[in-house]
Amino acid sequence: MPVELKVNTMDHSDQFFSAPTPAVPVRAVHLDLKGLAPTFTRLLELLDLFAALRFNAVLIEWEDMFPWSFNPKAACQGHYTVEQVQGLADRCAELGLEVIPLVQCLGHLENVLRLPEYAPLCEYPERPDSLNPLAAGTPQLIQAMVEDLLAVLPGVNHMHLGGDEAWTFGMHPDTRAYIQEHGQPALYMHHYLPILNILNQRGVRPILWHDMMMDWPPQALETLAPHADLMVWGYRGKPDDNRHHHRRDVLESFAASGVCMWGAGAFKGADGPDRELPVAQERLVNHLGWAEVSNTFALKGIVTTGWSRYAFPRLQVEPIDACLPELAMAALVLHDGAWPQNGWSRCGQVLNQCGNQERSRRLRCLCQSLQTTRDEAWAHVRQIKEHLANLRMDPTRHDAGMANFLLGHLEPAVERADGLASRIIESLDDLVSPSAARAYGQTPVAALRGEVDHIKQMIANRMAVPSRACV
Protein backbone atom coordinates (compact mmCIF):
# COMPACT_ATOMS: atom_id res chain seq x y z
CA MET A 1 0.00 0.00 0.00
CA PRO A 2 1.22 3.57 -0.62
CA VAL A 3 2.74 5.33 2.36
CA GLU A 4 0.28 7.69 4.06
CA LEU A 5 1.78 11.07 4.78
CA LYS A 6 0.48 14.31 6.23
CA VAL A 7 0.76 17.45 4.17
CA ASN A 8 3.04 20.11 5.60
CA THR A 9 0.89 23.23 5.27
CA MET A 10 3.61 25.62 6.41
CA ASP A 11 4.42 28.17 3.69
CA HIS A 12 7.69 29.98 4.26
CA SER A 13 7.77 31.49 0.78
CA ASP A 14 5.61 34.62 1.19
CA GLN A 15 8.65 36.84 1.82
CA PHE A 16 10.95 34.86 -0.44
CA PHE A 17 9.19 35.46 -3.76
CA SER A 18 8.23 38.87 -5.12
CA ALA A 19 6.36 38.22 -8.36
CA PRO A 20 2.58 37.82 -7.96
CA THR A 21 2.54 35.17 -10.69
CA PRO A 22 5.35 32.81 -11.75
CA ALA A 23 7.53 33.89 -14.66
CA VAL A 24 7.85 30.26 -15.79
CA PRO A 25 4.69 28.10 -15.82
CA VAL A 26 6.24 24.73 -14.99
CA ARG A 27 9.26 24.86 -12.68
CA ALA A 28 10.74 21.43 -12.15
CA VAL A 29 13.51 19.96 -10.00
CA HIS A 30 15.54 17.13 -11.48
CA LEU A 31 16.54 14.24 -9.24
CA ASP A 32 19.44 12.19 -10.62
CA LEU A 33 19.23 8.96 -8.62
CA LYS A 34 22.18 7.12 -10.15
CA GLY A 35 24.42 8.54 -7.44
CA LEU A 36 24.01 9.75 -3.86
CA ALA A 37 20.33 8.84 -4.02
CA PRO A 38 18.47 10.13 -0.96
CA THR A 39 17.12 7.68 1.55
CA PHE A 40 13.37 7.35 1.13
CA THR A 41 12.77 9.34 4.32
CA ARG A 42 15.01 12.15 3.09
CA LEU A 43 13.42 11.98 -0.34
CA LEU A 44 10.01 12.74 1.17
CA GLU A 45 11.49 15.62 3.16
CA LEU A 46 13.01 17.03 -0.02
CA LEU A 47 9.60 16.96 -1.67
CA ASP A 48 8.31 19.21 1.12
CA LEU A 49 11.22 21.57 0.45
CA PHE A 50 10.53 21.59 -3.30
CA ALA A 51 6.92 22.51 -2.65
CA ALA A 52 7.93 25.25 -0.20
CA LEU A 53 10.19 26.66 -2.93
CA ARG A 54 7.15 26.69 -5.22
CA PHE A 55 8.41 24.13 -7.69
CA ASN A 56 5.47 22.34 -9.29
CA ALA A 57 7.11 19.34 -10.98
CA VAL A 58 9.83 16.77 -10.30
CA LEU A 59 11.78 15.14 -13.13
CA ILE A 60 13.03 11.83 -11.71
CA GLU A 61 15.88 9.99 -13.40
CA TRP A 62 15.39 6.64 -11.70
CA GLU A 63 18.30 4.60 -13.12
CA ASP A 64 19.13 1.70 -10.77
CA MET A 65 16.97 2.97 -7.89
CA PHE A 66 13.73 1.91 -9.60
CA PRO A 67 12.21 -1.53 -8.80
CA TRP A 68 12.58 -2.79 -12.36
CA SER A 69 10.68 -5.96 -13.19
CA PHE A 70 11.83 -6.36 -16.82
CA ASN A 71 15.19 -7.38 -15.34
CA PRO A 72 15.73 -7.10 -11.56
CA LYS A 73 19.49 -6.91 -12.15
CA ALA A 74 18.97 -3.39 -13.46
CA ALA A 75 18.09 -2.33 -9.89
CA CYS A 76 20.82 -1.83 -7.29
CA GLN A 77 20.84 -3.22 -3.80
CA GLY A 78 18.75 -0.90 -1.63
CA HIS A 79 16.60 0.40 -4.49
CA TYR A 80 13.23 1.96 -3.72
CA THR A 81 10.33 -0.48 -3.49
CA VAL A 82 7.15 -0.35 -5.54
CA GLU A 83 5.30 0.83 -2.43
CA GLN A 84 7.83 3.61 -1.88
CA VAL A 85 7.64 4.82 -5.48
CA GLN A 86 3.86 4.90 -5.26
CA GLY A 87 4.09 6.65 -1.91
CA LEU A 88 6.35 9.25 -3.47
CA ALA A 89 3.81 9.80 -6.25
CA ASP A 90 1.01 10.17 -3.69
CA ARG A 91 3.02 12.69 -1.72
CA CYS A 92 3.81 14.66 -4.87
CA ALA A 93 0.10 14.78 -5.71
CA GLU A 94 -0.65 16.15 -2.24
CA LEU A 95 2.00 18.84 -2.66
CA GLY A 96 1.04 19.82 -6.20
CA LEU A 97 4.20 18.38 -7.75
CA GLU A 98 3.82 16.66 -11.13
CA VAL A 99 5.97 13.53 -11.38
CA ILE A 100 7.82 13.24 -14.70
CA PRO A 101 9.72 9.93 -14.86
CA LEU A 102 12.82 9.69 -17.03
CA VAL A 103 14.04 6.47 -18.63
CA GLN A 104 17.04 6.35 -20.95
CA CYS A 105 16.17 4.89 -24.35
CA LEU A 106 19.25 5.53 -26.51
CA GLY A 107 22.40 7.00 -24.95
CA HIS A 108 23.46 6.83 -21.28
CA LEU A 109 22.11 3.29 -21.04
CA GLU A 110 25.09 1.89 -19.16
CA ASN A 111 22.94 0.61 -16.32
CA VAL A 112 21.23 -1.83 -18.70
CA LEU A 113 23.82 -2.43 -21.42
CA ARG A 114 26.48 -3.34 -18.83
CA LEU A 115 24.52 -6.56 -18.19
CA PRO A 116 25.91 -9.43 -20.33
CA GLU A 117 22.53 -10.42 -21.71
CA TYR A 118 22.18 -7.01 -23.40
CA ALA A 119 25.68 -6.86 -24.91
CA PRO A 120 24.31 -7.69 -28.41
CA LEU A 121 22.22 -4.50 -28.24
CA CYS A 122 25.20 -2.17 -27.93
CA GLU A 123 25.85 0.20 -30.81
CA TYR A 124 29.59 -0.33 -30.33
CA PRO A 125 30.94 -3.42 -28.51
CA GLU A 126 33.44 -1.60 -26.28
CA ARG A 127 30.97 1.14 -25.35
CA PRO A 128 28.00 -0.09 -23.29
CA ASP A 129 26.46 3.36 -23.23
CA SER A 130 24.45 3.58 -26.46
CA LEU A 131 21.77 1.30 -27.84
CA ASN A 132 21.81 0.01 -31.41
CA PRO A 133 18.40 1.05 -32.79
CA LEU A 134 18.47 -1.72 -35.40
CA ALA A 135 19.50 -4.62 -33.15
CA ALA A 136 17.03 -7.45 -32.68
CA GLY A 137 15.48 -6.99 -29.26
CA THR A 138 15.93 -3.21 -29.00
CA PRO A 139 12.23 -2.26 -29.40
CA GLN A 140 11.22 -4.93 -26.88
CA LEU A 141 13.72 -3.63 -24.32
CA ILE A 142 12.54 -0.03 -24.64
CA GLN A 143 8.88 -0.96 -24.37
CA ALA A 144 9.56 -3.19 -21.35
CA MET A 145 11.24 -0.34 -19.45
CA VAL A 146 8.47 2.10 -20.31
CA GLU A 147 5.80 -0.42 -19.31
CA ASP A 148 7.57 -0.95 -15.98
CA LEU A 149 7.34 2.77 -15.23
CA LEU A 150 3.72 3.05 -16.29
CA ALA A 151 2.74 0.02 -14.21
CA VAL A 152 4.02 1.70 -11.04
CA LEU A 153 3.20 5.29 -12.05
CA PRO A 154 0.02 4.96 -14.13
CA GLY A 155 -1.15 8.54 -13.75
CA VAL A 156 1.77 10.44 -15.29
CA ASN A 157 1.10 13.13 -17.89
CA HIS A 158 4.66 13.37 -19.23
CA MET A 159 7.48 10.87 -19.61
CA HIS A 160 11.05 11.81 -20.48
CA LEU A 161 12.70 9.29 -22.81
CA GLY A 162 16.26 10.64 -22.70
CA GLY A 163 17.80 10.49 -26.16
CA ASP A 164 20.87 12.68 -25.58
CA GLU A 165 24.60 12.17 -26.05
CA ALA A 166 24.41 8.95 -28.04
CA TRP A 167 28.12 9.27 -28.77
CA THR A 168 28.36 6.12 -30.90
CA PHE A 169 25.15 6.72 -32.87
CA GLY A 170 25.75 5.37 -36.38
CA MET A 171 29.04 3.58 -35.64
CA HIS A 172 27.65 0.06 -36.08
CA PRO A 173 27.90 -1.12 -39.72
CA ASP A 174 24.12 -1.57 -39.90
CA THR A 175 23.26 1.85 -38.51
CA ARG A 176 26.00 3.51 -40.56
CA ALA A 177 24.52 2.04 -43.73
CA TYR A 178 21.01 3.12 -42.68
CA ILE A 179 22.14 6.70 -42.10
CA GLN A 180 23.98 6.81 -45.41
CA GLU A 181 20.79 5.78 -47.21
CA HIS A 182 18.11 7.57 -45.19
CA GLY A 183 19.84 10.17 -43.01
CA GLN A 184 20.44 10.49 -39.28
CA PRO A 185 16.97 11.89 -38.41
CA ALA A 186 15.34 8.90 -40.11
CA LEU A 187 17.25 6.44 -37.92
CA TYR A 188 16.40 8.43 -34.80
CA MET A 189 12.71 8.45 -35.69
CA HIS A 190 12.80 4.77 -36.65
CA HIS A 191 13.98 4.10 -33.11
CA TYR A 192 11.75 6.47 -31.19
CA LEU A 193 8.50 6.77 -33.16
CA PRO A 194 7.01 3.42 -32.04
CA ILE A 195 7.38 4.24 -28.33
CA LEU A 196 6.25 7.85 -28.91
CA ASN A 197 3.09 6.53 -30.53
CA ILE A 198 2.42 4.14 -27.64
CA LEU A 199 2.69 6.98 -25.12
CA ASN A 200 0.63 9.39 -27.24
CA GLN A 201 -2.15 6.81 -27.49
CA ARG A 202 -2.19 6.54 -23.69
CA GLY A 203 -2.38 10.28 -23.19
CA VAL A 204 1.23 10.62 -22.02
CA ARG A 205 3.26 13.38 -23.68
CA PRO A 206 6.87 12.27 -24.35
CA ILE A 207 9.86 14.55 -23.82
CA LEU A 208 13.29 14.16 -25.45
CA TRP A 209 16.60 15.92 -24.88
CA HIS A 210 17.38 18.16 -27.85
CA ASP A 211 21.08 17.81 -28.64
CA MET A 212 20.78 14.99 -31.18
CA MET A 213 18.34 17.12 -33.24
CA MET A 214 20.33 20.37 -33.41
CA ASP A 215 21.24 19.94 -37.08
CA TRP A 216 17.98 18.41 -38.26
CA PRO A 217 16.36 20.06 -41.28
CA PRO A 218 12.96 21.69 -40.76
CA GLN A 219 11.09 18.82 -42.39
CA ALA A 220 12.50 16.32 -39.86
CA LEU A 221 11.66 18.59 -36.93
CA GLU A 222 8.14 19.07 -38.27
CA THR A 223 7.75 15.29 -38.39
CA LEU A 224 8.80 14.99 -34.75
CA ALA A 225 6.83 17.97 -33.38
CA PRO A 226 3.39 16.31 -33.13
CA HIS A 227 4.79 13.36 -31.24
CA ALA A 228 7.11 14.80 -28.54
CA ASP A 229 8.37 17.90 -26.76
CA LEU A 230 12.06 18.77 -26.83
CA MET A 231 13.89 19.74 -23.67
CA VAL A 232 16.74 22.06 -24.62
CA TRP A 233 19.49 21.67 -22.06
CA GLY A 234 22.42 23.97 -21.48
CA TYR A 235 24.25 24.39 -18.21
CA ARG A 236 26.83 27.05 -19.02
CA GLY A 237 26.04 30.66 -19.70
CA LYS A 238 22.92 32.09 -21.28
CA PRO A 239 21.24 31.08 -24.55
CA ASP A 240 21.72 34.65 -25.78
CA ASP A 241 25.42 34.83 -24.91
CA ASN A 242 27.00 31.51 -25.84
CA ARG A 243 27.87 29.42 -28.86
CA HIS A 244 27.00 26.04 -27.36
CA HIS A 245 24.13 23.74 -28.16
CA HIS A 246 21.51 25.84 -26.35
CA ARG A 247 22.22 29.05 -28.23
CA ARG A 248 19.38 31.22 -29.52
CA ASP A 249 19.53 30.10 -33.17
CA VAL A 250 18.91 26.49 -32.08
CA LEU A 251 15.84 27.59 -30.13
CA GLU A 252 14.68 29.62 -33.11
CA SER A 253 15.00 26.67 -35.50
CA PHE A 254 12.93 24.47 -33.20
CA ALA A 255 10.27 27.16 -32.72
CA ALA A 256 10.02 27.75 -36.47
CA SER A 257 9.27 24.05 -36.96
CA GLY A 258 6.47 24.03 -34.40
CA VAL A 259 8.37 22.13 -31.70
CA CYS A 260 7.06 22.53 -28.15
CA MET A 261 10.09 23.26 -25.97
CA TRP A 262 11.23 23.07 -22.38
CA GLY A 263 14.45 24.55 -21.02
CA ALA A 264 16.93 22.93 -18.66
CA GLY A 265 19.61 24.61 -16.59
CA ALA A 266 21.56 23.09 -13.70
CA PHE A 267 21.76 23.97 -10.02
CA LYS A 268 24.45 21.35 -9.39
CA GLY A 269 26.59 18.77 -11.16
CA ALA A 270 27.62 20.94 -14.10
CA ASP A 271 30.92 22.56 -13.10
CA GLY A 272 33.26 19.59 -13.36
CA PRO A 273 33.08 15.79 -13.01
CA ASP A 274 35.03 15.73 -9.75
CA ARG A 275 33.67 18.77 -7.92
CA GLU A 276 32.28 18.82 -4.40
CA LEU A 277 30.16 21.97 -4.85
CA PRO A 278 28.68 24.04 -7.68
CA VAL A 279 30.14 27.37 -8.76
CA ALA A 280 27.31 29.52 -7.44
CA GLN A 281 27.76 32.50 -9.78
CA GLU A 282 27.85 30.22 -12.84
CA ARG A 283 24.63 28.56 -11.71
CA LEU A 284 22.96 31.94 -11.20
CA VAL A 285 23.92 33.26 -14.64
CA ASN A 286 22.71 30.03 -16.24
CA HIS A 287 19.25 30.24 -14.67
CA LEU A 288 18.88 33.94 -15.40
CA GLY A 289 19.58 33.14 -19.05
CA TRP A 290 16.85 30.53 -19.17
CA ALA A 291 14.37 32.81 -17.43
CA GLU A 292 15.12 35.55 -19.97
CA VAL A 293 14.17 33.38 -22.98
CA SER A 294 11.19 31.64 -21.37
CA ASN A 295 8.52 34.00 -22.71
CA THR A 296 10.26 34.63 -26.03
CA PHE A 297 10.01 30.98 -26.99
CA ALA A 298 6.88 30.13 -24.99
CA LEU A 299 8.75 27.45 -23.08
CA LYS A 300 6.38 24.93 -21.55
CA GLY A 301 8.57 24.82 -18.45
CA ILE A 302 12.14 24.93 -17.18
CA VAL A 303 13.91 22.20 -15.26
CA THR A 304 16.77 22.86 -12.87
CA THR A 305 18.86 19.72 -13.17
CA GLY A 306 20.90 18.32 -10.29
CA TRP A 307 23.39 15.80 -11.64
CA SER A 308 24.95 13.34 -9.21
CA ARG A 309 27.17 11.65 -11.82
CA TYR A 310 28.17 12.70 -15.32
CA ALA A 311 27.36 9.15 -16.42
CA PHE A 312 26.43 5.89 -14.72
CA PRO A 313 30.05 4.62 -14.28
CA ARG A 314 31.55 7.97 -13.24
CA LEU A 315 32.23 9.62 -9.89
CA GLN A 316 29.48 10.81 -7.59
CA VAL A 317 29.49 14.59 -7.28
CA GLU A 318 27.95 17.35 -5.18
CA PRO A 319 25.50 15.96 -2.61
CA ILE A 320 22.14 17.66 -3.03
CA ASP A 321 22.03 18.63 0.65
CA ALA A 322 25.23 20.61 0.20
CA CYS A 323 23.72 22.46 -2.76
CA LEU A 324 20.46 23.72 -1.31
CA PRO A 325 21.42 27.42 -1.65
CA GLU A 326 21.76 26.91 -5.43
CA LEU A 327 18.45 25.04 -5.47
CA ALA A 328 16.74 27.93 -3.68
CA MET A 329 18.39 30.35 -6.12
CA ALA A 330 16.94 28.39 -9.06
CA ALA A 331 13.50 28.47 -7.43
CA LEU A 332 13.65 32.23 -6.96
CA VAL A 333 14.87 33.01 -10.48
CA LEU A 334 12.39 30.70 -12.21
CA HIS A 335 9.48 32.03 -10.18
CA ASP A 336 10.27 35.74 -10.21
CA GLY A 337 12.22 35.89 -13.47
CA ALA A 338 14.88 38.05 -11.80
CA TRP A 339 17.50 38.08 -9.06
CA PRO A 340 17.33 40.60 -6.21
CA GLN A 341 20.38 42.28 -4.73
CA ASN A 342 19.98 40.32 -1.50
CA GLY A 343 19.18 37.06 -3.28
CA TRP A 344 21.66 34.77 -1.57
CA SER A 345 20.68 36.12 1.85
CA ARG A 346 17.04 35.41 1.07
CA CYS A 347 17.94 31.88 0.00
CA GLY A 348 19.60 31.28 3.35
CA GLN A 349 16.61 32.66 5.20
CA VAL A 350 14.05 30.48 3.44
CA LEU A 351 16.20 27.37 3.93
CA ASN A 352 16.48 28.22 7.61
CA GLN A 353 12.72 28.69 7.91
CA CYS A 354 12.20 25.30 6.24
CA GLY A 355 14.61 23.64 8.69
CA ASN A 356 17.26 22.80 6.07
CA GLN A 357 19.86 25.51 6.56
CA GLU A 358 22.13 24.37 9.39
CA ARG A 359 22.84 20.81 8.28
CA SER A 360 23.30 21.95 4.70
CA ARG A 361 25.73 24.65 5.83
CA ARG A 362 27.86 22.18 7.81
CA LEU A 363 27.97 19.70 4.95
CA ARG A 364 28.75 22.49 2.50
CA CYS A 365 31.70 23.68 4.60
CA LEU A 366 33.12 20.16 4.75
CA CYS A 367 32.72 19.70 1.00
CA GLN A 368 34.47 22.99 0.32
CA SER A 369 37.34 22.02 2.60
CA LEU A 370 37.66 18.64 0.91
CA GLN A 371 37.70 20.28 -2.53
CA THR A 372 40.49 22.64 -1.44
CA THR A 373 42.51 19.85 0.17
CA ARG A 374 42.10 17.51 -2.81
CA ASP A 375 43.23 20.25 -5.19
CA GLU A 376 46.25 20.90 -2.99
CA ALA A 377 47.15 17.21 -2.84
CA TRP A 378 46.86 16.74 -6.61
CA ALA A 379 49.04 19.82 -7.13
CA HIS A 380 51.71 18.13 -4.99
CA VAL A 381 51.33 14.92 -7.03
CA ARG A 382 51.91 16.82 -10.25
CA GLN A 383 54.90 18.67 -8.82
CA ILE A 384 56.56 15.48 -7.61
CA LYS A 385 55.96 13.63 -10.88
CA GLU A 386 57.31 16.52 -12.91
CA HIS A 387 60.36 16.64 -10.64
CA LEU A 388 60.99 12.91 -11.16
CA ALA A 389 60.47 13.32 -14.92
CA ASN A 390 63.05 16.09 -14.87
CA LEU A 391 65.51 13.71 -13.23
CA ARG A 392 64.90 11.14 -15.94
CA MET A 393 65.45 13.73 -18.65
CA ASP A 394 68.63 15.03 -17.03
CA PRO A 395 70.25 12.51 -14.62
CA THR A 396 72.87 15.09 -13.63
CA ARG A 397 70.08 16.80 -11.69
CA HIS A 398 69.69 13.76 -9.44
CA ASP A 399 68.14 14.89 -6.15
CA ALA A 400 65.99 12.28 -4.42
CA GLY A 401 65.99 14.49 -1.34
CA MET A 402 63.81 17.07 -3.09
CA ALA A 403 61.32 14.36 -4.08
CA ASN A 404 61.09 13.23 -0.48
CA PHE A 405 60.75 16.84 0.63
CA LEU A 406 57.78 17.29 -1.71
CA LEU A 407 56.35 13.97 -0.57
CA GLY A 408 56.45 15.35 2.95
CA HIS A 409 53.86 17.94 1.87
CA LEU A 410 51.71 15.49 -0.07
CA GLU A 411 51.17 12.90 2.64
CA PRO A 412 49.77 15.33 5.26
CA ALA A 413 47.38 16.71 2.63
CA VAL A 414 46.14 13.20 1.92
CA GLU A 415 45.64 12.59 5.64
CA ARG A 416 43.64 15.82 5.93
CA ALA A 417 41.52 14.75 2.96
CA ASP A 418 40.93 11.40 4.64
CA GLY A 419 39.77 13.08 7.83
CA LEU A 420 37.44 15.40 5.93
CA ALA A 421 36.03 12.48 3.94
CA SER A 422 35.23 10.65 7.17
CA ARG A 423 33.38 13.68 8.50
CA ILE A 424 31.44 14.03 5.24
CA ILE A 425 30.43 10.37 5.40
CA GLU A 426 29.20 10.96 8.94
CA SER A 427 27.32 14.11 7.85
CA LEU A 428 25.57 12.17 5.08
CA ASP A 429 24.20 9.69 7.59
CA ASP A 430 20.43 9.31 7.10
CA LEU A 431 20.60 11.50 3.98
CA VAL A 432 21.88 8.87 1.55
CA SER A 433 22.63 5.17 1.85
CA PRO A 434 25.76 4.24 3.84
CA SER A 435 27.32 2.55 0.79
CA ALA A 436 26.82 5.64 -1.40
CA ALA A 437 28.23 7.90 1.33
CA ARG A 438 31.31 5.70 1.77
CA ALA A 439 31.96 5.53 -1.95
CA TYR A 440 31.57 9.29 -2.28
CA GLY A 441 33.97 10.07 0.56
CA GLN A 442 36.53 7.33 0.14
CA THR A 443 36.99 7.20 -3.65
CA PRO A 444 39.01 10.42 -4.05
CA VAL A 445 41.13 9.57 -1.00
CA ALA A 446 41.82 6.08 -2.36
CA ALA A 447 43.00 7.62 -5.62
CA LEU A 448 45.40 9.91 -3.75
CA ARG A 449 46.73 7.07 -1.60
CA GLY A 450 47.38 5.12 -4.77
CA GLU A 451 49.43 8.03 -6.07
CA VAL A 452 51.43 8.22 -2.84
CA ASP A 453 52.32 4.53 -3.09
CA HIS A 454 53.27 4.91 -6.74
CA ILE A 455 55.43 7.95 -6.05
CA LYS A 456 57.24 6.18 -3.21
CA GLN A 457 58.03 3.31 -5.56
CA MET A 458 59.25 5.74 -8.22
CA ILE A 459 61.55 7.43 -5.67
CA ALA A 460 62.87 4.08 -4.45
CA ASN A 461 63.59 2.99 -8.02
CA ARG A 462 65.28 6.28 -8.77
CA MET A 463 67.52 6.05 -5.70
CA ALA A 464 68.56 2.53 -6.73
CA VAL A 465 70.05 3.91 -9.98
CA PRO A 466 73.38 5.70 -9.44
CA SER A 467 73.51 9.19 -10.88
CA ARG A 468 75.96 10.06 -13.62
CA ALA A 469 78.70 12.43 -12.62
CA CYS A 470 78.81 15.85 -14.26
CA VAL A 471 81.37 15.98 -17.07
XYZ file of C-alpha atoms in Angstrom, residues 376-388 399-416 447-463:
48
model
C 46.248 20.903 -2.988
C 47.152 17.206 -2.845
C 46.863 16.745 -6.609
C 49.042 19.819 -7.128
C 51.706 18.132 -4.991
C 51.334 14.919 -7.030
C 51.905 16.823 -10.247
C 54.899 18.673 -8.821
C 56.564 15.483 -7.615
C 55.962 13.629 -10.876
C 57.305 16.521 -12.907
C 60.360 16.638 -10.640
C 60.994 12.913 -11.165
C 68.141 14.886 -6.155
C 65.993 12.281 -4.422
C 65.990 14.493 -1.341
C 63.810 17.068 -3.085
C 61.325 14.365 -4.079
C 61.088 13.234 -0.479
C 60.749 16.843 0.635
C 57.778 17.292 -1.710
C 56.351 13.972 -0.573
C 56.446 15.346 2.951
C 53.862 17.943 1.874
C 51.708 15.492 -0.071
C 51.167 12.901 2.642
C 49.768 15.330 5.261
C 47.377 16.709 2.630
C 46.144 13.196 1.919
C 45.642 12.595 5.645
C 43.644 15.819 5.926
C 43.003 7.624 -5.624
C 45.395 9.909 -3.750
C 46.727 7.068 -1.597
C 47.381 5.118 -4.773
C 49.434 8.035 -6.074
C 51.432 8.222 -2.838
C 52.317 4.528 -3.087
C 53.272 4.906 -6.742
C 55.429 7.950 -6.046
C 57.239 6.176 -3.211
C 58.033 3.310 -5.563
C 59.249 5.735 -8.216
C 61.549 7.430 -5.671
C 62.868 4.079 -4.454
C 63.593 2.992 -8.023
C 65.278 6.279 -8.770
C 67.524 6.052 -5.703
